[in-house]
Coordinates of C-alpha atoms in Angstrom, one line a residue:
Q22 CA 26.4 -63.4 41.9
L23 CA 24.8 -61.9 44.6
V24 CA 27.0 -63.4 47.3
A25 CA 30.1 -62.6 45.1
Y26 CA 29.6 -59.1 44.2
E27 CA 26.7 -57.4 46.1
V28 CA 27.8 -57.9 49.7
K29 CA 29.3 -54.7 50.1
R30 CA 26.5 -53.0 48.6
M31 CA 24.0 -54.6 50.8
K32 CA 25.9 -53.8 53.9
A33 CA 26.2 -50.1 52.8
E34 CA 22.5 -50.1 52.2
E35 CA 21.6 -51.4 55.6
G36 CA 19.2 -48.7 57.4
N37 CA 18.2 -47.0 54.3
K38 CA 14.9 -48.3 53.2
Q39 CA 14.8 -46.4 49.8
K40 CA 18.1 -47.8 48.7
I41 CA 16.9 -51.2 49.7
L42 CA 13.7 -51.1 47.9
R43 CA 15.6 -50.0 44.8
H44 CA 17.7 -52.6 45.1
I45 CA 15.1 -55.1 45.2
K46 CA 13.3 -53.7 42.3
E47 CA 16.4 -54.0 40.1
L48 CA 16.6 -57.7 41.3
A49 CA 13.1 -58.4 40.6
E50 CA 13.4 -57.0 37.1
K51 CA 16.4 -59.2 36.5
L52 CA 14.6 -62.3 37.6
Y53 CA 11.5 -61.5 35.6
K54 CA 13.5 -61.1 32.5
N55 CA 15.3 -64.3 33.2
E56 CA 12.1 -66.2 33.2
N57 CA 10.3 -64.2 30.4
P58 CA 13.1 -63.6 28.0
Y59 CA 11.0 -62.9 25.0
P60 CA 8.1 -60.2 24.9
A61 CA 4.6 -61.5 24.3
V62 CA 3.7 -61.6 20.6
T63 CA 0.5 -60.1 19.8
M64 CA -1.8 -62.4 17.6
H65 CA -4.1 -61.1 15.2
K66 CA -7.6 -62.8 15.4
V67 CA -9.4 -63.3 12.0
Q68 CA -13.2 -63.3 12.7
K69 CA -15.0 -66.3 11.1
P70 CA -17.9 -65.5 8.8
T71 CA -21.3 -65.8 10.5
E72 CA -23.6 -69.0 9.5
G73 CA -25.7 -68.1 6.4
C74 CA -23.9 -65.2 5.5
H75 CA -23.4 -66.6 2.0
L76 CA -27.4 -66.5 1.4
R77 CA -27.4 -62.7 1.9
L78 CA -28.0 -60.8 -1.1
H79 CA -25.8 -57.7 -0.6
Q80 CA -22.8 -59.6 -0.7
K81 CA -19.6 -58.0 -2.1
P82 CA -17.3 -59.7 -4.5
F83 CA -14.0 -60.4 -3.1
P84 CA -11.4 -58.0 -4.6
H85 CA -8.8 -58.9 -7.1
L86 CA -5.4 -59.4 -5.3
D87 CA -2.3 -57.6 -6.9
E88 CA 0.3 -60.3 -7.2
G89 CA 3.2 -57.6 -7.0
T90 CA 1.9 -56.2 -3.8
V91 CA 1.5 -60.0 -2.2
Q92 CA 5.0 -60.8 -3.2
W93 CA 6.4 -57.6 -1.9
I94 CA 4.7 -58.4 1.5
I95 CA 6.2 -61.9 1.6
D96 CA 9.5 -60.7 0.9
Q97 CA 9.5 -58.0 3.6
A98 CA 8.4 -60.9 6.0
T99 CA 11.2 -63.1 5.0
A100 CA 13.9 -60.5 5.3
K101 CA 12.6 -59.8 8.8
L102 CA 12.6 -63.4 10.0
Q103 CA 16.4 -63.6 8.5
A104 CA 17.5 -60.6 10.5
A105 CA 15.6 -61.8 13.6
P106 CA 17.6 -63.4 16.6
P107 CA 17.5 -67.1 16.9
A108 CA 14.5 -68.3 18.7
V109 CA 16.4 -70.2 21.4
K110 CA 18.8 -67.8 23.2
A111 CA 22.1 -69.1 23.5
E112 CA 23.4 -70.0 27.2
K113 CA 26.1 -68.1 28.3
K114 CA 28.5 -69.8 30.7
C115 CA 30.4 -67.8 33.1
M116 CA 32.5 -68.1 36.3
V117 CA 31.1 -66.7 39.2
P118 CA 34.0 -66.2 42.1
S119 CA 33.2 -67.8 45.3
G120 CA 32.7 -64.3 47.0
P121 CA 33.5 -63.7 50.8
P122 CA 34.3 -66.4 53.0
I123 CA 31.4 -68.3 54.8
A124 CA 33.4 -69.3 57.9
A125 CA 31.4 -67.0 59.8
I126 CA 28.3 -68.8 58.7
L127 CA 29.7 -72.0 59.6
E128 CA 30.8 -70.8 62.8
R129 CA 27.1 -69.5 63.7
N130 CA 25.7 -73.0 62.8
G131 CA 28.3 -74.9 64.7
N132 CA 27.3 -72.8 67.9
A133 CA 23.7 -73.5 67.3
L134 CA 24.4 -77.1 66.8
A135 CA 26.5 -77.1 70.0
N136 CA 23.8 -75.4 72.0
S137 CA 21.2 -77.9 70.7
A138 CA 23.4 -80.8 71.7
R139 CA 23.8 -79.3 75.2
R140 CA 19.9 -78.7 75.5
L141 CA 19.2 -82.4 74.8
E142 CA 21.9 -83.3 77.4
V143 CA 20.1 -81.5 80.0
V144 CA 16.8 -82.9 79.1
R145 CA 18.4 -86.5 79.4
N146 CA 20.3 -85.6 82.6
C147 CA 17.2 -84.0 84.3
I148 CA 14.8 -87.1 83.4
S149 CA 17.6 -89.6 84.8
Y150 CA 17.8 -87.5 88.1
V151 CA 14.0 -87.7 88.5
F152 CA 13.9 -91.6 88.1
E153 CA 16.9 -91.9 90.2
N154 CA 15.3 -89.9 92.9
K155 CA 18.0 -87.2 93.0
M156 CA 15.4 -84.4 93.2
L157 CA 17.8 -81.6 94.1
E158 CA 19.9 -82.1 91.1
A159 CA 16.7 -82.4 89.0
K160 CA 15.2 -79.1 90.5
K161 CA 18.5 -77.3 89.4
L162 CA 18.3 -78.3 85.8
F163 CA 14.3 -78.1 85.8
P164 CA 14.1 -74.3 84.7
A165 CA 16.5 -75.0 81.6
V166 CA 14.5 -78.2 80.7
L167 CA 11.2 -76.1 80.5
R168 CA 13.2 -73.6 78.3
A169 CA 14.4 -76.3 76.1
M170 CA 10.9 -77.4 75.4
K171 CA 10.5 -74.4 73.0
G172 CA 12.6 -76.6 70.6
R173 CA 11.3 -79.5 68.7
A174 CA 14.2 -81.7 69.0
A175 CA 14.1 -81.4 73.0
R176 CA 10.5 -82.3 72.9
H177 CA 11.4 -85.4 70.8
C178 CA 14.1 -86.0 73.1
L179 CA 11.6 -86.0 76.1
T180 CA 9.3 -88.5 74.5
Q181 CA 12.2 -90.9 73.6
E182 CA 13.7 -90.8 77.1
L183 CA 10.2 -91.3 78.8
H184 CA 9.5 -94.2 76.4
L185 CA 12.9 -95.9 77.6
H186 CA 11.8 -95.7 81.3
V187 CA 8.2 -97.2 80.4
Q188 CA 10.1 -100.0 78.6
Q189 CA 12.3 -100.6 81.8
N190 CA 8.8 -101.0 84.2
R191 CA 9.4 -97.6 85.8
A192 CA 6.1 -96.4 84.9
V193 CA 4.8 -96.3 88.6
L194 CA 6.2 -93.1 90.2
D195 CA 6.1 -91.6 93.7
H196 CA 4.5 -88.2 94.2
Q197 CA 7.6 -86.0 93.4
Q198 CA 8.7 -88.0 90.5
F199 CA 5.0 -87.9 89.2
D200 CA 4.8 -84.1 89.7
F201 CA 8.1 -83.6 87.7
V202 CA 7.1 -85.8 84.7
I203 CA 3.9 -84.1 84.6
R204 CA 5.2 -80.7 84.5
M205 CA 7.5 -81.7 81.8
M206 CA 4.8 -83.4 79.6
N207 CA 2.4 -80.2 80.1
C208 CA 5.3 -77.9 79.1
C209 CA 6.1 -80.1 76.0
L210 CA 2.3 -80.2 74.8
Q211 CA 2.0 -76.3 75.6
D212 CA 4.9 -75.7 73.1
C213 CA 3.6 -78.3 70.4
T214 CA 2.4 -76.7 67.1
A215 CA -0.1 -78.4 64.8
M216 CA 2.9 -79.7 62.9
D217 CA 3.6 -81.8 66.0
E218 CA 0.2 -83.4 66.5
H219 CA 0.9 -86.5 64.6
G220 CA 4.4 -86.7 65.8
I221 CA 5.1 -85.4 69.5
A222 CA 1.7 -85.4 70.8
A223 CA 1.1 -88.9 69.3
A224 CA 4.2 -90.2 71.0
L225 CA 3.1 -89.0 74.3
L226 CA -0.3 -90.6 74.2
P227 CA 0.9 -94.1 75.1
L228 CA 3.1 -92.5 77.8
V229 CA 0.5 -90.6 79.5
T230 CA -1.8 -93.9 79.9
A231 CA 1.5 -95.6 81.2
F232 CA 2.8 -93.2 84.0
C233 CA 1.0 -93.2 87.3
R234 CA 1.0 -93.1 91.0
K235 CA -0.8 -94.6 93.9
L236 CA -2.9 -92.1 95.6
S237 CA -4.1 -94.8 98.3
P238 CA -4.7 -98.7 98.2
G239 CA -6.5 -99.5 95.1
I240 CA -6.6 -95.9 93.7
T241 CA -4.3 -95.0 90.9
Q242 CA -3.9 -91.8 89.1
F243 CA -2.7 -92.0 85.5
A244 CA -0.7 -89.0 83.8
Y245 CA -3.5 -88.3 81.3
S246 CA -5.7 -87.1 84.0
C247 CA -3.3 -84.1 84.3
V248 CA -2.7 -83.3 80.7
Q249 CA -5.9 -84.0 78.9
E250 CA -6.9 -80.2 78.6
H251 CA -4.4 -79.6 75.8
V252 CA -5.8 -79.3 72.2

């Protein structure tokens, strides 16, 4: 109903805080009434007599009840119950028009998806250039890759691509390649959140113990020595 009827009103209210708050209060009341359709019924508590009260000497005798008065009270209550609405509210079904077209929303999402696909393509291309030793092309794409690392999908893509290269026995890198891979890993871990700890960070663990470079005969430096400061 909001989408169908209230769009114009919401647009008109933009920038006016008081009107927006009033609108929100109205909505809140509607939602509250929908969840709590019946007012709370007050229950009369009848106190129980205390233990040993029947042994007291100053007990008053129970008063005689007038039959006519009792019957009148019962009749009154019965009449009220008959006039009362049914306990279960009948559900009213109504058709709600579709409201304004959502083509614009779909268009926005479409652009976002296209942007996301482009970012992933940039990450894949850059990693390919690094492993093919096309360092000039990799350098051109590198700033875009580091920006893309803000997105979870790009971080996931990085781990997948690096994993493929490890499987192809391309884990021993030269100095330039090693530098590029380390910078990408560092950027990826820097943008990781607590949610990524068992996903992205865990996927990087086997990779940082695989990628390495030869510093001199018999001395190998592994990637984890350059990324182990991350939380």
